[in-house]
Amino acid sequence: MVKNSQPKFQSVYDYLVRGIESGFYRPETRFPSERKLAEKLNVNVATVRRAFRDLITSGVVEKRVGDGTYLTRGGGTANGAEYVNIVLSNYQGDTQDEIAELALEEGARRNLRCRIVRLGSEEMAMFVRTAIRFRQPTMVLGDDLLTAATIRDIAGNAWLFAVLANRLDQLGIPSVIGDDHHGIRLLTDRLHSLGHRRIALLHNNSGHPIENIQIAVWRSVTGGGSPELRADVPTGAHPTAYAFQAVGRAVARGERFSALITLNDELAQGALAAFSENGVRVPEQMSLISIGDSLFSRYSVPPLTALNPNLAEHIRQGFELLARNRLHSGAPELLRLVAPALVIRKSDSAVPSVTTQPRETTVS
């Protein structure tokens, strides 16, 4: 019988892990059926399945259709870091897909196998626990997956992890981030060179540390007098519709700006649609530039001038951090910066000589 001092599925999980670590369960040997384990531990079958789920996601065990559940060869320890977990949020976005593709390519160059895992924040805590328990090198795209408790767990085993696009080095977690000071200045310098002085900013208003840095740099460079448009995107929601509404309201209010920087391409998509809806032509009447350089920015009408964050280099530095810190687990390196690049296309132009006014349209 399992103890009741913690969630039942965690007790079942601990029971299974003890069996794996003790050698009771051996590679390629089938586990008892879920029903038999449930009877033995006095829990229901759903609880056993929940315990197995985290072990299956981490590659420690595998479920074979019609043949039960088996401990994988190596038992999830990855035999000398042969495997690297690449953890993405289960939000399906262009960046997540590109990160997955680039990680597989970089892993192949290094003779490493990558396990692409898509999770929600509620699943991340147990996944991290499993990665730590079985010493699995893990790279995390650091959006909204990491709770305070999970961050503390990772910090205690920092050499096993690298977080991309989230600055957590101050909390003891190895991080790879874009050089946001340099990136925002590249964008504002570009617009200043075209004569723009009132440069608005559109952001998710997520409170994310990287976003906060970008906003602070923009305020510093522009002097703080230009409109700041908050899309107020709920966690996990797609930003485009919220961006459309935020920009539409700003245009309807008669906010004065000749250029707009968006902090990701999903926001840019909504902004471009809002300008079109309100008769503001890009780039003739409004310059629009974005951070992301995704497929949307490359093939939108007009194609967007954008800051390419150099995701390939983020991935490469993530692998380098994992390799370096594995050799120096007692003193892990905590921060690497990646320089972005400005890609000039057709969505920005010299500041118009006449201030444009929106159509007589109310945008809710």
XYZ file of C-alpha atoms in Angstrom:
364
model
C 0.000 0.000 0.000
C 1.277 3.496 -0.840
C 1.512 6.219 1.802
C -0.904 9.166 1.733
C 1.572 11.928 2.663
C 1.910 12.923 -1.009
C -0.195 12.547 -4.160
C -0.801 8.868 -4.861
C 0.673 8.984 -8.351
C 3.944 10.343 -6.910
C 4.067 7.466 -4.450
C 3.591 5.019 -7.324
C 6.231 6.906 -9.308
C 8.695 6.605 -6.404
C 7.949 2.897 -6.109
C 8.707 2.368 -9.806
C 11.879 4.471 -9.681
C 13.192 2.559 -6.662
C 12.659 -0.666 -8.594
C 14.539 0.710 -11.594
C 17.448 2.083 -9.558
C 17.806 -1.099 -7.509
C 17.968 -3.253 -10.624
C 14.736 -5.052 -9.782
C 13.379 -3.924 -13.152
C 15.868 -4.637 -15.910
C 16.115 -3.301 -19.473
C 13.859 -5.048 -21.979
C 11.944 -6.729 -19.140
C 8.214 -6.094 -19.047
C 6.719 -4.319 -16.038
C 3.733 -5.878 -14.291
C 0.450 -4.836 -15.865
C -1.171 -1.608 -14.724
C -3.974 -3.636 -13.152
C -1.581 -5.817 -11.132
C 0.406 -2.793 -9.941
C -2.813 -1.031 -8.960
C -3.924 -4.041 -6.913
C -0.521 -4.401 -5.258
C -0.269 -0.716 -4.321
C -3.956 -0.309 -3.470
C -4.557 2.483 -5.985
C -6.668 2.702 -9.118
C -5.377 2.012 -12.626
C -5.557 5.710 -13.579
C -3.066 6.513 -10.796
C -0.619 3.922 -12.127
C -0.984 5.323 -15.637
C -0.269 8.839 -14.342
C 2.920 7.615 -12.654
C 4.053 5.835 -15.808
C 3.325 8.899 -17.946
C 6.283 10.891 -16.630
C 8.644 7.946 -17.057
C 7.410 7.364 -20.609
C 7.727 11.056 -21.541
C 11.317 11.067 -20.291
C 12.191 7.945 -22.267
C 12.903 5.902 -19.150
C 10.250 3.355 -20.052
C 8.349 2.695 -23.254
C 4.813 1.507 -23.815
C 4.556 -1.059 -26.605
C 1.119 -1.338 -28.149
C -0.417 -4.657 -27.213
C 2.704 -5.804 -25.371
C 2.908 -3.836 -22.119
C 5.467 -1.425 -20.677
C 9.242 -1.977 -20.701
C 12.295 -0.356 -19.173
C 14.351 1.057 -22.041
C 17.938 0.010 -22.602
C 20.001 2.247 -20.338
C 16.962 2.913 -18.148
C 16.756 6.575 -19.121
C 20.294 7.395 -18.025
C 21.188 7.888 -21.690
C 24.487 5.981 -21.520
C 27.031 8.780 -21.322
C 24.671 11.602 -22.327
C 23.814 9.987 -25.640
C 20.356 11.564 -25.350
C 19.425 15.196 -24.727
C 15.880 16.219 -23.818
C 14.599 19.253 -25.738
C 11.592 20.568 -23.818
C 9.132 22.919 -25.529
C 5.761 24.234 -24.434
C 2.756 22.519 -25.942
C 1.791 25.818 -27.580
C 2.234 25.195 -31.307
C 4.168 28.184 -32.652
C 6.706 28.799 -35.391
C 9.505 29.340 -32.868
C 8.839 26.042 -31.080
C 8.825 24.159 -34.379
C 12.030 25.832 -35.555
C 13.771 25.125 -32.237
C 12.833 21.438 -32.517
C 14.155 21.192 -36.076
C 17.394 23.012 -35.278
C 17.977 20.890 -32.163
C 17.644 17.661 -34.137
C 20.124 18.963 -36.721
C 22.652 20.134 -34.122
C 22.286 16.918 -32.142
C 23.002 14.865 -35.262
C 26.177 16.887 -35.876
C 27.292 16.017 -32.348
C 26.260 12.350 -32.567
C 23.617 12.953 -29.918
C 20.001 11.862 -30.011
C 17.426 14.509 -29.149
C 14.139 13.663 -27.499
C 11.635 16.413 -28.374
C 9.134 16.804 -25.528
C 6.144 19.175 -25.528
C 4.685 19.901 -22.094
C 2.411 22.216 -20.180
C 3.600 23.917 -17.006
C 1.587 21.500 -14.856
C 3.552 18.557 -16.318
C 6.964 20.200 -16.172
C 7.628 19.663 -12.461
C 7.459 15.866 -12.683
C 9.422 15.844 -15.926
C 12.241 17.831 -14.288
C 12.151 15.470 -11.320
C 12.617 12.508 -13.660
C 15.419 14.221 -15.604
C 17.255 14.906 -12.343
C 16.648 11.411 -10.978
C 18.075 9.778 -14.113
C 20.676 12.483 -14.848
C 19.291 13.378 -18.251
C 20.817 16.464 -19.933
C 17.894 18.752 -20.708
C 17.449 21.936 -22.726
C 14.318 24.010 -22.076
C 12.817 26.753 -24.217
C 12.133 29.124 -21.362
C 8.720 30.614 -21.982
C 6.106 29.950 -19.292
C 6.957 26.364 -18.378
C 9.028 27.009 -15.282
C 7.321 27.645 -11.959
C 9.223 28.909 -8.918
C 9.380 25.389 -7.455
C 10.677 23.908 -10.716
C 13.307 26.641 -10.975
C 14.536 25.742 -7.481
C 14.763 22.060 -8.448
C 16.763 22.885 -11.573
C 19.085 25.262 -9.707
C 20.042 22.428 -7.375
C 21.161 20.367 -10.382
C 22.196 23.176 -12.707
C 24.803 21.207 -14.651
C 22.060 19.047 -16.190
C 20.093 21.951 -17.680
C 20.303 24.817 -20.139
C 17.427 27.274 -20.522
C 17.010 29.126 -23.820
C 15.478 32.609 -24.164
C 14.944 33.152 -20.447
C 17.505 34.797 -18.207
C 17.695 32.709 -15.044
C 21.437 32.858 -14.394
C 20.790 35.104 -11.379
C 18.912 32.125 -9.907
C 21.762 29.723 -10.608
C 20.432 28.221 -13.854
C 22.559 28.087 -17.035
C 20.898 30.379 -19.579
C 21.336 31.244 -23.244
C 19.710 34.530 -24.236
C 19.798 36.989 -27.081
C 21.645 40.237 -26.490
C 18.474 42.292 -26.094
C 20.254 45.577 -25.425
C 22.035 45.261 -28.750
C 18.929 43.955 -30.530
C 16.537 46.743 -29.529
C 19.199 49.322 -30.336
C 19.625 47.810 -33.801
C 15.902 48.304 -34.430
C 15.693 51.831 -33.038
C 18.903 52.893 -34.792
C 17.433 51.646 -38.068
C 14.264 53.681 -37.547
C 16.156 56.752 -36.361
C 18.236 56.611 -39.548
C 14.967 56.825 -41.511
C 13.919 59.926 -39.578
C 11.486 58.352 -37.113
C 11.292 59.870 -33.647
C 7.955 58.645 -32.305
C 8.574 54.897 -32.250
C 5.832 52.891 -30.544
C 6.281 49.453 -28.978
C 3.805 46.547 -28.951
C 4.359 43.764 -26.418
C 2.487 40.871 -24.797
C 2.594 42.471 -21.330
C 3.525 39.053 -19.976
C 5.930 40.145 -17.253
C 8.525 37.781 -18.729
C 12.074 38.876 -17.749
C 13.268 39.048 -21.368
C 10.266 41.149 -22.369
C 10.879 43.453 -19.404
C 14.472 44.005 -20.521
C 13.367 44.774 -24.085
C 10.783 47.273 -22.843
C 13.322 48.977 -20.574
C 15.842 49.354 -23.412
C 13.159 50.747 -25.738
C 12.111 53.297 -23.105
C 15.712 54.336 -22.581
C 16.490 54.726 -26.274
C 13.256 56.503 -27.249
C 13.106 58.742 -24.205
C 9.846 57.288 -22.931
C 7.528 59.646 -24.842
C 6.293 57.241 -27.499
C 3.164 55.071 -27.146
C 3.546 51.729 -25.390
C 0.878 49.316 -26.615
C 0.065 46.392 -24.331
C -1.608 43.433 -26.015
C -2.388 41.800 -22.635
C -2.058 38.289 -24.051
C -3.267 35.591 -21.611
C -0.770 32.842 -20.826
C -0.815 30.214 -23.550
C -3.039 32.241 -25.906
C -2.061 33.146 -29.464
C -1.028 36.835 -29.535
C -2.337 37.834 -32.985
C -5.948 38.663 -32.096
C -4.888 40.603 -28.985
C -2.344 42.563 -31.024
C -5.011 43.392 -33.608
C -7.249 44.809 -30.901
C -4.474 46.774 -29.155
C -3.237 48.426 -32.350
C -6.784 49.060 -33.578
C -7.611 50.888 -30.353
C -4.427 52.970 -30.582
C -5.192 54.021 -34.159
C -8.816 54.820 -33.289
C -7.635 56.987 -30.365
C -5.375 58.940 -32.710
C -2.135 57.917 -30.958
C 0.753 59.662 -32.691
C 3.599 57.463 -33.925
C 5.219 56.861 -37.298
C 6.830 53.485 -36.568
C 5.971 50.411 -34.524
C 8.271 47.740 -33.096
C 6.618 44.429 -32.179
C 8.398 42.029 -29.841
C 7.416 38.921 -31.815
C 6.047 38.058 -35.239
C 2.643 36.926 -33.943
C 2.166 40.458 -32.604
C 3.339 41.844 -35.950
C 0.716 39.791 -37.764
C -2.053 41.327 -35.668
C -0.588 44.822 -36.030
C -0.373 44.523 -39.815
C -4.007 43.411 -39.981
C -5.095 46.315 -37.753
C -3.288 48.867 -39.902
C -4.919 47.421 -43.021
C -8.350 47.467 -41.370
C -7.917 51.158 -40.523
C -6.502 52.292 -43.854
C -2.939 52.869 -42.623
C -0.537 51.761 -45.342
C 2.677 49.937 -44.433
C 5.340 51.216 -45.087
C 4.084 54.379 -46.858
C 2.336 55.739 -43.765
C 3.628 53.457 -41.005
C 6.893 51.570 -40.595
C 6.558 48.173 -38.926
C 9.463 46.041 -37.755
C 9.495 42.918 -35.615
C 11.587 40.507 -33.611
C 11.520 36.925 -34.840
C 12.185 36.708 -38.590
C 9.751 33.793 -38.870
C 8.113 32.510 -42.043
C 5.356 35.064 -41.521
C 7.771 37.993 -41.544
C 9.511 36.667 -44.641
C 6.349 36.150 -46.682
C 3.925 38.759 -45.354
C 2.778 41.673 -47.518
C 4.949 43.635 -47.281
C 7.791 41.393 -46.074
C 8.824 42.588 -42.617
C 12.114 44.107 -41.640
C 12.959 41.965 -38.630
C 15.496 41.114 -35.989
C 16.680 37.545 -36.478
C 17.428 36.150 -32.985
C 19.789 33.514 -34.430
C 18.022 30.487 -32.995
C 20.632 28.149 -34.457
C 23.295 29.813 -32.318
C 21.026 29.645 -29.252
C 20.794 25.889 -29.789
C 24.516 25.506 -30.418
C 25.377 27.426 -27.247
C 22.827 25.356 -25.316
C 24.586 22.145 -26.333
C 27.952 23.746 -25.517
C 26.758 24.712 -22.034
C 25.498 21.190 -21.335
C 28.786 19.668 -22.508
C 30.935 22.147 -20.579
C 28.926 21.926 -17.351
C 28.855 18.130 -17.437
C 32.645 18.269 -17.081
C 32.498 20.984 -14.395
C 29.333 20.125 -12.490
C 30.588 21.791 -9.312
C 31.044 25.175 -10.998
C 28.619 25.435 -13.927
C 28.843 28.303 -16.383
C 25.624 30.286 -16.120
C 25.260 32.713 -19.034
C 25.927 32.955 -22.748
C 24.773 35.811 -24.999
C 23.848 35.459 -28.661
C 24.060 38.441 -31.010
C 20.988 38.965 -33.229
C 21.085 40.262 -36.810
C 18.920 42.866 -38.553
C 17.248 41.682 -41.767
C 16.037 44.638 -43.865
C 13.028 44.043 -46.094
C 10.137 46.259 -47.211
C 8.037 47.170 -44.185
C 9.954 50.292 -43.136
C 10.642 53.551 -44.942
C 11.473 57.188 -44.302
C 9.110 58.991 -41.957
C 6.087 60.348 -43.876
C 5.890 64.127 -44.181
C 2.142 64.158 -43.434
C 0.638 62.564 -40.340
C -1.959 59.992 -41.313
C -5.360 59.727 -39.688
C -7.368 56.538 -39.233
C -10.560 55.816 -41.105
C -13.783 56.785 -39.394
C -13.943 53.288 -37.952
C -14.406 52.123 -34.400
C -12.160 49.188 -33.533
C -13.154 47.365 -30.390
